[in-house]
Amino acid sequence: MPMASPSRQSQASKPSYFEWHNLSFEIAGKKILDGVSGHVAAGELLAVCGPSGAGKSTFLDVMAQRTKPTDGYTSFNGELSPDMQELSSYVEQHDALLGVLTVRETLLFAAKLSFPPSTSSAVIQRRVEDTIAQLGLSRVADNRIGTPIQRGVSGGQRRRVSIGVELVRLPRILLLDEPTSGLDSAASREIIRTTRDIARRYGMLVIATIHQPSYETLALFDRVLLLARGQTAFFGATSSLVPYLRDVLKSNIGEHSNPAERALDLLNDDFNMAESRDQGDEEKAARDNASVPNVLATWREFSRTHPAEAYLTLNPSPNTKYTAPDATFVGADAQDPRWHAQWYRPIHQTGVLMHRAFLNYTRNLLAYGVRIGMYVGMGVLLATVWVNLGTSSSKINDRLSVHFFSVAFLGFMSVAGIPAFLEERHVFMRERLNGLYGVGPYVVSNSLASAPFLFICSLVFTIISYWSIGLHPGGEHFFKFLAVLYLAVYTAESQSLLVAAGVPIFVAALAIASFLNGFWMCVQGYFIRAVNLPAFWRVWAHWIDYETHAFNFLVINDLRGLVFECSNSSGQCHCEYASSLIASGRCEVSGEDVLKTLDITELDAGTYVAILFCIAIVYRILLFVVLYFKRR
């Protein structure tokens, strides 16, 4: 790996320590955390245990600065309120990974997003391979993570990959929320053992919430923090937990008992209360309910009278309090603040994200594969239903229907991309909150990477349907039809992503996006002419509707320059639209006459393209704004 700068080396050579003092968090008048204090040193693992609702996840969110405490503060090496996005990585309880990437590719992209572009590919590859080997993933390194329609690695291996994408960055502080969730005891033990080895090798500080660990797993942690009702019930060395439970709390711990389970039994009073009330013994319920306050009070008294065993003081001497195991932090310049401040960092990250998005869209059937199939099907449908319309005036309305169907229904099918975007959004939120990149690189990369796939969707539809229907002949008209239809589809895609970004629930996003597409159909001007629309809808909705401008242009592109034959029965010429040609003795109607009757404003092609492009850009800007303010 690249050598760190001298200043970074001197900083890394000192044992690091992270501490929190009197942390409290309150919401809606309820205290989730109440005066929690403690510390952890470089190379150490801290286990945060407690019953459900004890405040474990909130504690971790406060540590990561994702939640602002109502009182108290944290410090790193004596520096108050450190930038945790720069120092830490947070592995959340729920895995957020792109299912079509392999294990190796997932870690490789995480490393490329973390390290500066000056880092050689050989160094990045070596770091990835080391992480894969350390996590026991070598056997499945080239297997895909897995999607709902394609089986991948097991749940335990997937969990290890989630940890690996953060470990590959070598953060100063690693925060793990239930890292052993869904794993058997052996796998849980190995995950914690591997994390401990890496932490000691690189001098990381690890804080992990863990629910009811086995004795062997708990023994791998250096320190334990027990929480109950948001308060500290015990904080100290793991080896001190059993003596504290036995000698101070007078709890009977058998030879084969798990001290973690025994501690949780003492701190969990939910079921004791329910059982006591079922028995009708209110007095016993009161005693059971008082057990947790007694345990908390015992700890407060013990920490006051035994300061050597209980950490409650602020700013201890690193030489005496913290003794990291012969390991200094040797992380790459990914943690160097100067790399975070470089102007070209977003450009580098945009390129990496585009590469990853291209792989994702190429392999993920839910992204564009299904939609290409849908557009092929709709192209065949139009080509066989509106086949060879010809130039009879009775077919003019059928031509209008073709253009409406092309714009409205191809745009409507953009909702099919919502599931793939929601998966991608989960990954983005995790990586953004961990400080990997910002909203700008993601929105730009998504906007650029999706463009060729949407063009392919539009192209296959146009090739199948255009000539079979018999629209305006000539290559120029064909390519104009394709260009404007593509812009309309791209705009519809941007609208669906905006909805899914703001409402990241599939059913809700699908409903809202479908409603919007139906709304644009109503005010577009096909079902009801624009001049007949109520003024309230015409003056704003009709003109900001991307379908309005796309439909108008496709109609102009098709009808302008064509002449349609009218029916001539018993010497009477009957045209579907008012014709200026009848006066000159021709029983025909021109395309220009139809456009005039429909009251379609004839703008040049460049103006229509510019309008659609601006609407798409507005949607993308709104996507940026929504993602910027959407923290969860």
XYZ file of C-alpha atoms in Angstrom:
632
model
C 0.000 0.000 0.000
C 1.220 3.562 -0.529
C 3.240 5.002 2.279
C 1.437 7.478 4.461
C 2.768 10.995 4.732
C 5.229 11.740 7.588
C 2.565 13.609 9.527
C 0.197 10.691 9.147
C 2.933 8.244 10.174
C 3.700 10.176 13.338
C 0.020 10.364 14.167
C -0.482 6.666 13.461
C 2.456 5.652 15.664
C 0.597 6.852 18.766
C -1.979 4.557 20.384
C -5.417 5.938 19.529
C -8.326 6.079 21.933
C -11.963 6.984 21.540
C -14.136 8.044 24.454
C -17.658 9.191 25.134
C -18.843 11.054 28.201
C -22.331 11.364 29.655
C -24.102 10.665 26.348
C -27.859 11.149 26.451
C -30.505 11.094 23.781
C -34.141 11.974 24.241
C -37.046 11.872 21.810
C -40.680 12.727 22.445
C -39.963 13.054 26.155
C -38.524 9.534 26.386
C -34.862 8.974 27.230
C -33.279 6.417 24.912
C -29.762 7.019 26.284
C -29.097 8.383 29.744
C -25.592 9.398 30.818
C -23.530 6.680 29.102
C -19.743 7.017 29.420
C -16.827 4.830 28.389
C -13.792 4.380 26.163
C -12.052 1.978 23.819
C -8.430 1.947 22.681
C -6.643 1.039 19.453
C -6.697 -2.685 18.781
C -9.542 -3.284 21.224
C -13.047 -4.644 20.700
C -15.985 -3.353 22.722
C -19.181 -5.415 22.922
C -22.364 -3.437 23.522
C -25.009 -5.773 24.962
C -28.466 -5.370 26.391
C -32.065 -6.481 25.954
C -34.260 -5.212 23.137
C -35.015 -1.523 23.570
C -31.958 -0.920 25.743
C -30.605 1.718 23.331
C -27.860 -0.279 21.581
C -28.575 0.858 18.036
C -29.150 4.443 19.181
C -25.812 4.325 20.992
C -24.107 3.237 17.769
C -25.899 5.943 15.759
C -24.700 8.561 18.227
C -21.152 7.185 17.961
C -21.329 7.493 14.160
C -22.794 11.028 14.428
C -25.908 9.902 12.553
C -27.921 10.963 15.582
C -27.101 14.076 17.580
C -27.079 13.511 21.350
C -29.128 15.804 23.548
C -26.267 15.872 26.028
C -22.670 14.663 26.321
C -19.898 14.431 23.732
C -17.316 12.162 22.146
C -13.612 12.627 21.526
C -10.861 10.911 19.549
C -7.326 11.232 20.886
C -8.562 14.137 22.995
C -10.149 15.974 20.042
C -13.762 16.779 20.794
C -16.493 15.963 18.255
C -14.239 14.312 15.651
C -15.396 13.880 12.049
C -16.681 10.319 12.221
C -17.314 10.079 8.472
C -13.593 10.542 8.000
C -12.545 8.255 10.851
C -15.110 5.474 10.942
C -17.028 2.897 8.958
C -20.463 1.684 10.019
C -21.701 -1.819 9.173
C -25.462 -1.741 9.584
C -27.574 -4.674 10.676
C -29.215 -5.093 7.273
C -26.970 -5.905 4.322
C -27.017 -3.401 1.451
C -25.157 -4.891 -1.513
C -25.585 -5.070 -5.277
C -26.660 -8.642 -5.870
C -25.269 -9.029 -9.405
C -21.668 -8.239 -8.406
C -19.302 -10.942 -7.233
C -17.739 -10.902 -3.786
C -14.406 -9.812 -5.239
C -15.979 -7.067 -7.378
C -17.941 -5.732 -4.400
C -14.806 -5.322 -2.302
C -12.803 -4.027 -5.259
C -15.235 -1.184 -5.952
C -15.332 -0.327 -2.229
C -11.539 -0.056 -2.249
C -11.455 2.026 -5.437
C -13.976 4.447 -3.976
C -11.908 4.771 -0.798
C -8.358 5.124 -2.091
C -6.955 8.000 -4.177
C -6.504 7.418 -7.940
C -2.741 7.527 -7.391
C -2.988 4.194 -5.561
C -1.797 1.474 -7.927
C -4.207 -1.250 -8.999
C -1.780 -3.870 -7.667
C -1.928 -2.351 -4.182
C -5.736 -2.184 -4.256
C -5.973 -5.758 -5.542
C -3.657 -7.005 -2.795
C -5.713 -5.249 -0.133
C -8.909 -6.821 -1.524
C -7.413 -10.298 -1.655
C -6.120 -9.944 1.932
C -9.591 -8.987 3.130
C -11.203 -11.876 1.245
C -8.757 -14.332 2.781
C -9.105 -12.887 6.282
C -12.906 -13.208 6.144
C -12.797 -16.764 4.800
C -14.421 -15.817 1.498
C -11.768 -17.170 -0.888
C -13.916 -20.131 -1.929
C -16.797 -17.870 -3.012
C -14.779 -14.849 -4.161
C -16.056 -15.149 -7.737
C -19.663 -15.950 -6.790
C -22.311 -13.282 -7.134
C -23.950 -11.871 -4.016
C -27.390 -12.966 -5.234
C -30.701 -11.397 -6.260
C -34.362 -12.389 -5.857
C -34.155 -14.194 -9.209
C -30.597 -15.519 -8.986
C -29.193 -17.429 -6.061
C -25.857 -16.269 -4.676
C -23.753 -16.672 -1.558
C -25.234 -17.807 1.742
C -26.603 -15.426 4.351
C -23.529 -15.807 6.552
C -21.174 -15.158 3.642
C -23.244 -12.163 2.618
C -22.872 -10.809 6.153
C -19.113 -11.230 5.959
C -19.054 -9.350 2.648
C -20.894 -6.449 4.314
C -18.187 -6.330 6.961
C -15.498 -6.723 4.305
C -16.556 -3.669 2.292
C -15.808 -1.560 5.368
C -12.743 -3.476 6.549
C -11.106 -3.110 3.145
C -10.909 0.636 3.811
C -8.949 0.138 7.048
C -10.920 2.744 9.029
C -9.638 4.096 12.306
C -12.937 3.166 14.010
C -15.189 0.280 12.965
C -18.814 0.280 14.142
C -20.757 -2.976 13.803
C -24.499 -3.270 14.372
C -25.351 -6.901 15.133
C -22.509 -8.347 12.982
C -23.446 -11.906 13.971
C -27.167 -11.569 13.195
C -28.392 -14.654 11.340
C -25.138 -16.586 11.837
C -24.572 -19.815 13.742
C -22.325 -19.784 16.795
C -19.253 -21.046 14.918
C -19.584 -18.465 12.148
C -20.257 -15.726 14.717
C -17.133 -16.640 16.639
C -14.980 -16.637 13.492
C -16.354 -13.274 12.345
C -15.451 -11.670 15.673
C -12.080 -13.457 15.784
C -11.213 -12.191 12.292
C -12.320 -8.679 13.173
C -10.215 -8.784 16.347
C -7.126 -9.949 14.437
C -7.511 -7.179 11.856
C -8.144 -4.593 14.562
C -4.989 -5.559 16.411
C -2.937 -5.743 13.254
C -3.933 -2.266 12.079
C -4.737 -0.611 15.395
C -8.467 -0.190 14.747
C -11.038 0.545 17.429
C -14.061 -1.718 17.113
C -17.457 -1.117 18.752
C -20.058 -3.790 18.096
C -23.596 -4.268 19.309
C -24.202 -7.962 19.790
C -27.271 -9.821 20.956
C -26.788 -12.742 23.343
C -23.301 -13.911 22.243
C -21.925 -17.304 23.191
C -19.305 -17.413 25.928
C -16.537 -18.114 23.377
C -17.630 -15.156 21.243
C -17.914 -12.797 24.190
C -14.426 -13.791 25.376
C -12.967 -12.409 22.131
C -13.985 -8.872 23.149
C -11.693 -6.781 25.318
C -14.444 -4.716 26.947
C -18.165 -5.010 27.556
C -20.809 -2.314 27.876
C -24.139 -3.513 29.269
C -27.097 -1.218 28.637
C -30.534 -1.294 30.229
C -33.194 1.379 29.746
C -30.548 3.510 28.062
C -28.256 3.488 31.115
C -24.986 1.744 31.881
C -25.408 -1.477 33.850
C -21.748 -2.479 33.491
C -18.678 -1.211 31.667
C -15.261 -2.760 31.960
C -12.952 -5.564 30.906
C -14.692 -8.701 29.668
C -12.809 -10.724 32.266
C -14.372 -8.563 35.005
C -17.971 -9.330 34.008
C -18.243 -12.679 35.826
C -16.731 -11.401 39.113
C -19.015 -8.376 38.960
C -22.125 -10.476 38.418
C -21.131 -12.983 41.098
C -19.560 -10.818 43.798
C -21.344 -7.487 43.396
C -24.772 -8.395 42.056
C -24.739 -11.694 43.983
C -25.994 -13.510 40.892
C -25.675 -17.274 40.835
C -23.599 -18.209 37.757
C -23.186 -21.928 37.255
C -20.058 -23.614 35.945
C -21.489 -23.963 32.439
C -23.528 -20.759 32.418
C -23.071 -18.029 29.833
C -22.411 -14.743 31.689
C -23.869 -12.737 28.807
C -27.140 -14.646 29.011
C -27.211 -14.287 32.780
C -26.635 -10.539 32.486
C -29.468 -10.201 29.965
C -31.754 -12.185 32.259
C -31.113 -9.656 34.987
C -31.696 -6.695 32.670
C -34.771 -7.918 30.804
C -37.941 -7.350 32.798
C -40.493 -7.313 29.964
C -41.537 -10.946 30.242
C -41.208 -11.065 34.026
C -43.795 -8.302 34.264
C -46.199 -10.054 31.876
C -45.858 -13.381 33.702
C -46.404 -11.786 37.124
C -49.501 -9.935 35.997
C -50.929 -13.078 34.447
C -50.593 -14.704 37.842
C -52.379 -11.774 39.429
C -49.482 -11.122 41.789
C -49.089 -7.350 41.673
C -46.651 -7.350 44.578
C -44.306 -9.767 42.806
C -44.626 -7.700 39.614
C -43.491 -4.637 41.520
C -40.474 -6.503 42.872
C -39.555 -7.798 39.401
C -39.938 -4.359 37.913
C -37.591 -2.947 40.548
C -34.810 -5.413 39.705
C -33.462 -3.437 36.755
C -33.364 -0.092 38.644
C -31.552 -1.918 41.440
C -28.961 -3.277 39.022
C -28.442 0.188 37.546
C -28.145 1.741 40.996
C -25.643 -0.942 42.026
C -23.432 -0.104 39.056
C -23.524 3.623 39.785
C -22.468 2.980 43.355
C -19.801 0.479 42.326
C -18.296 2.823 39.719
C -18.160 5.586 42.331
C -16.455 3.454 44.983
C -14.162 1.466 42.624
C -12.670 4.002 40.198
C -9.826 1.612 39.301
C -12.287 -0.880 37.801
C -14.826 1.571 36.386
C -13.999 4.212 33.806
C -15.794 7.453 34.548
C -13.060 10.076 34.337
C -12.389 12.173 31.271
C -9.092 12.547 29.379
C -7.054 9.709 30.916
C -3.365 9.386 30.165
C -2.881 7.235 27.037
C 0.356 5.862 28.497
C -1.436 4.257 31.399
C -5.021 3.769 30.338
C -4.490 2.618 26.760
C -1.997 -0.045 25.809
C -2.627 -1.024 22.200
C -1.170 -4.398 21.219
C 2.109 -3.680 19.379
C 0.212 -2.473 16.333
C 0.060 0.937 14.735
C -2.389 2.097 12.189
C -0.940 1.547 8.723
C -3.970 2.481 6.678
C -3.638 4.001 3.222
C -4.062 7.645 2.373
C -7.809 7.026 2.093
C -8.034 8.373 5.633
C -5.811 11.381 4.896
C -7.898 14.586 5.185
C -5.940 16.007 2.259
C -7.400 13.291 -0.023
C -10.913 14.134 1.200
C -10.330 17.775 0.243
C -8.955 17.182 -3.272
C -11.042 18.827 -6.012
C -10.704 15.827 -8.346
C -12.002 13.323 -5.770
C -15.663 13.573 -6.950
C -14.538 13.112 -10.561
C -12.609 9.962 -9.664
C -15.540 8.618 -7.683
C -17.992 9.378 -10.487
C -15.892 7.282 -12.862
C -15.783 4.354 -10.435
C -19.524 4.572 -9.788
C -20.251 4.659 -13.527
C -18.193 1.513 -14.030
C -20.033 -0.249 -11.217
C -23.442 0.955 -12.430
C -22.685 -0.263 -15.951
C -21.889 -3.744 -14.639
C -25.014 -3.679 -12.498
C -27.306 -2.615 -15.363
C -25.726 -5.089 -17.776
C -26.278 -8.068 -15.479
C -29.385 -7.088 -13.539
C -32.503 -8.240 -15.375
C -34.622 -6.152 -13.018
C -32.823 -2.987 -14.130
C -33.157 -2.971 -17.929
C -33.324 -6.574 -19.111
C -37.024 -6.935 -18.329
C -37.762 -3.507 -19.769
C -36.030 -4.235 -23.058
C -38.223 -7.314 -23.330
C -41.299 -5.199 -22.551
C -40.374 -2.608 -25.195
C -39.815 -5.349 -27.757
C -43.251 -6.717 -26.912
C -44.879 -3.287 -27.247
C -43.056 -2.703 -30.529
C -44.427 -5.975 -31.894
C -47.884 -5.054 -30.579
C -47.925 -1.713 -32.403
C -46.398 -3.211 -35.540
C -49.105 -5.863 -35.776
C -52.146 -3.820 -34.628
C -51.460 -0.552 -36.500
C -49.868 -2.315 -39.457
C -49.376 -0.353 -42.712
C -51.662 2.565 -41.960
C -51.213 4.184 -45.348
C -52.207 7.764 -46.234
C -55.969 7.672 -46.046
C -57.535 10.513 -44.050
C -59.497 7.908 -42.090
C -56.166 6.679 -40.678
C -55.079 10.041 -39.279
C -56.572 9.379 -35.831
C -54.878 5.993 -35.836
C -51.545 7.727 -36.414
C -52.254 10.036 -33.503
C -52.972 6.978 -31.361
C -49.591 5.499 -32.329
C -47.754 8.619 -31.192
C -49.742 8.830 -27.971
C -49.130 5.151 -27.222
C -45.407 5.481 -27.977
C -44.884 8.402 -25.614
C -47.347 7.574 -22.845
C -46.950 3.834 -22.478
C -43.192 3.672 -23.004
C -42.898 6.394 -20.387
C -45.311 4.551 -18.104
C -43.078 1.466 -18.217
C -40.331 3.419 -16.461
C -41.913 2.276 -13.184
C -40.389 -1.158 -13.926
C -36.995 0.262 -12.955
C -38.055 1.171 -9.408
C -37.065 -2.171 -7.762
C -33.520 -2.015 -9.148
C -33.185 1.628 -8.122
C -34.331 0.893 -4.565
C -31.602 -1.763 -4.233
C -29.078 0.718 -5.583
C -30.412 3.414 -3.275
C -29.815 1.251 -0.183
C -26.183 0.812 -1.240
C -25.842 4.533 -1.914
C -27.255 5.487 1.501
C -24.851 3.135 3.284
C -21.830 4.367 1.367
C -22.793 8.014 1.634
C -23.349 7.852 5.392
C -19.935 6.219 5.707
C -18.377 9.180 3.880
C -17.390 7.209 0.783
C -18.789 9.781 -1.661
C -21.439 12.460 -1.890
C -24.770 12.852 -3.654
C -23.274 14.614 -6.696
C -21.081 11.734 -7.949
C -23.933 9.282 -7.494
C -26.555 11.333 -9.378
C -24.138 12.142 -12.217
C -22.984 8.525 -12.563
C -26.554 7.218 -12.491
C -27.658 9.786 -15.066
C -24.830 8.911 -17.456
C -24.722 5.140 -16.945
C -28.460 4.691 -17.530
C -28.494 6.732 -20.757
C -27.231 4.037 -23.180
C -29.567 1.383 -21.771
C -32.603 3.632 -22.185
C -31.448 4.401 -25.719
C -31.347 0.676 -26.516
C -34.901 0.338 -25.164
C -36.093 3.176 -27.409
C -34.126 1.900 -30.402
C -35.515 -1.648 -30.420
C -39.071 -0.329 -30.112
C -38.591 2.155 -32.954
C -36.915 -0.321 -35.310
C -39.688 -2.875 -34.825
C -42.658 -0.526 -35.114
C -41.770 2.500 -37.238
C -41.559 0.988 -40.726
C -44.219 -1.642 -40.125
C -46.770 1.008 -39.115
C -45.856 3.082 -42.128
C -45.029 6.395 -40.479
C -43.476 9.247 -42.430
C -40.898 7.718 -44.815
C -37.278 8.812 -44.832
C -34.271 8.353 -42.591
C -34.420 11.902 -41.229
C -37.947 11.431 -39.877
C -37.013 8.043 -38.423
C -34.070 9.412 -36.456
C -36.034 12.446 -35.260
C -38.767 10.092 -34.006
C -36.138 7.991 -32.214
C -34.360 10.999 -30.655
C -37.483 12.604 -29.201
C -38.952 9.302 -28.046
C -35.642 8.547 -26.294
C -35.689 11.906 -24.519
C -39.277 11.278 -23.405
C -38.361 7.835 -22.024
C -35.302 9.289 -20.261
C -37.458 12.018 -18.693
C -40.017 9.451 -17.521
C -37.180 7.428 -15.998
C -35.932 10.520 -14.165
C -39.418 11.103 -12.774
C -39.706 7.516 -11.478
C -36.285 7.715 -9.794
C -37.280 10.988 -8.153
C -40.427 9.406 -6.719
C -38.567 6.297 -5.503
C -35.857 8.445 -3.918
C -38.407 10.382 -1.914
C -40.627 7.400 -1.069
C -38.308 4.363 -0.869
C -41.124 1.834 -0.449
C -41.799 -0.149 -3.606
C -45.595 -0.285 -3.460
C -45.911 3.388 -2.510
C -43.390 4.538 -5.143
C -45.108 2.415 -7.793
C -48.500 3.908 -6.922
C -47.279 7.520 -6.955
C -45.281 7.142 -10.178
C -48.237 5.444 -11.883
C -50.569 8.219 -10.765
C -48.208 10.871 -12.147
C -47.975 9.101 -15.497
C -51.774 8.850 -15.645
C -52.035 12.527 -14.745
C -49.689 13.552 -17.574
C -51.776 11.467 -20.004
C -54.915 13.364 -19.006
C -53.484 16.861 -19.528
C -51.326 16.009 -22.526
C -53.864 16.968 -25.194
C -54.726 13.644 -26.822
C -57.786 12.520 -24.876
C -59.045 16.093 -24.727
C -57.718 18.862 -26.940
C -55.569 21.392 -25.115
C -57.929 24.263 -25.972
C -60.761 22.385 -24.270
C -58.821 21.740 -21.057
C -60.009 23.720 -18.017
C -57.867 26.819 -17.672
C -56.483 25.680 -14.308
C -54.868 22.607 -15.880
C -53.961 24.165 -19.217
C -51.948 27.139 -17.960
C -49.426 25.040 -16.013
C -49.843 21.239 -16.083
C -50.228 20.976 -19.857
C -47.057 22.952 -20.525
C -44.766 21.298 -17.976
C -45.888 17.855 -19.148
C -43.029 16.153 -20.996
C -45.627 14.051 -22.850
C -47.156 17.209 -24.323
C -43.958 18.248 -26.085
C -42.919 14.743 -27.118
C -46.374 13.967 -28.525
C -46.576 17.285 -30.362
C -43.226 16.775 -32.013
C -43.931 13.179 -33.067
C -47.203 14.311 -34.651
C -45.485 17.200 -36.442
C -42.618 14.953 -37.569
C -45.085 12.429 -39.011
C -47.796 14.635 -40.552
C -45.908 17.633 -41.892
C -45.280 17.140 -45.610
C -47.796 14.310 -46.055
C -51.053 14.502 -47.985
C -53.952 12.212 -47.073
C -56.695 11.082 -49.428
C -60.259 11.826 -48.374
C -63.274 9.674 -49.169
C -65.226 10.604 -52.301
C -68.761 9.265 -52.327
C -71.286 10.284 -55.001
C -69.190 13.248 -55.932
C -69.062 14.488 -52.358
C -65.557 14.855 -50.817
C -65.461 14.062 -47.135
C -62.292 14.663 -45.114
C -61.758 13.803 -41.478
C -60.240 17.251 -40.896
C -60.865 20.644 -42.453
C -58.905 20.813 -45.709
C -57.497 23.798 -47.586
C -56.972 21.632 -50.673
C -60.662 21.051 -51.487
C -60.976 24.630 -52.764
C -58.379 23.841 -55.449
C -60.302 20.768 -56.558
C -58.271 18.170 -54.658
C -60.104 15.705 -52.429
C -57.229 15.580 -49.987
C -56.141 17.006 -46.664
C -52.593 18.053 -45.881
C -50.699 17.273 -42.719
C -50.419 20.991 -42.084
C -54.225 21.259 -42.126
C -54.446 18.545 -39.482
C -51.863 20.281 -37.288
C -53.790 23.542 -37.568
C -57.062 21.857 -36.628
C -55.403 20.173 -33.622
C -53.955 23.559 -32.611
C -50.477 22.074 -32.244
C -47.807 24.745 -32.013
C -45.223 24.015 -34.700
C -41.817 24.604 -33.135
C -38.555 23.516 -34.700
C -37.011 20.204 -33.666
C -34.210 21.846 -31.676
C -36.716 23.697 -29.484
C -38.622 20.524 -28.633
C -35.383 18.703 -27.852
C -34.264 21.579 -25.624
C -37.591 21.593 -23.746
C -37.477 17.843 -23.062
C -33.814 18.044 -22.078
C -34.551 20.849 -19.604
C -37.435 18.909 -18.017
C -35.157 15.856 -17.606
C -32.440 18.040 -16.047
C -34.969 19.543 -13.623
C -35.996 16.045 -12.525
C -32.331 15.085 -12.012
C -31.689 18.232 -9.988
C -34.718 17.433 -7.830
C -33.343 13.904 -7.435
C -30.120 15.432 -6.123
C -32.053 17.649 -3.698
C -34.179 14.777 -2.358
C -31.185 12.494 -1.850
C -29.193 15.322 -0.277
C -31.783 15.938 2.432
C -32.843 12.297 2.756
C -30.533 10.969 5.443
C -32.179 7.564 5.837
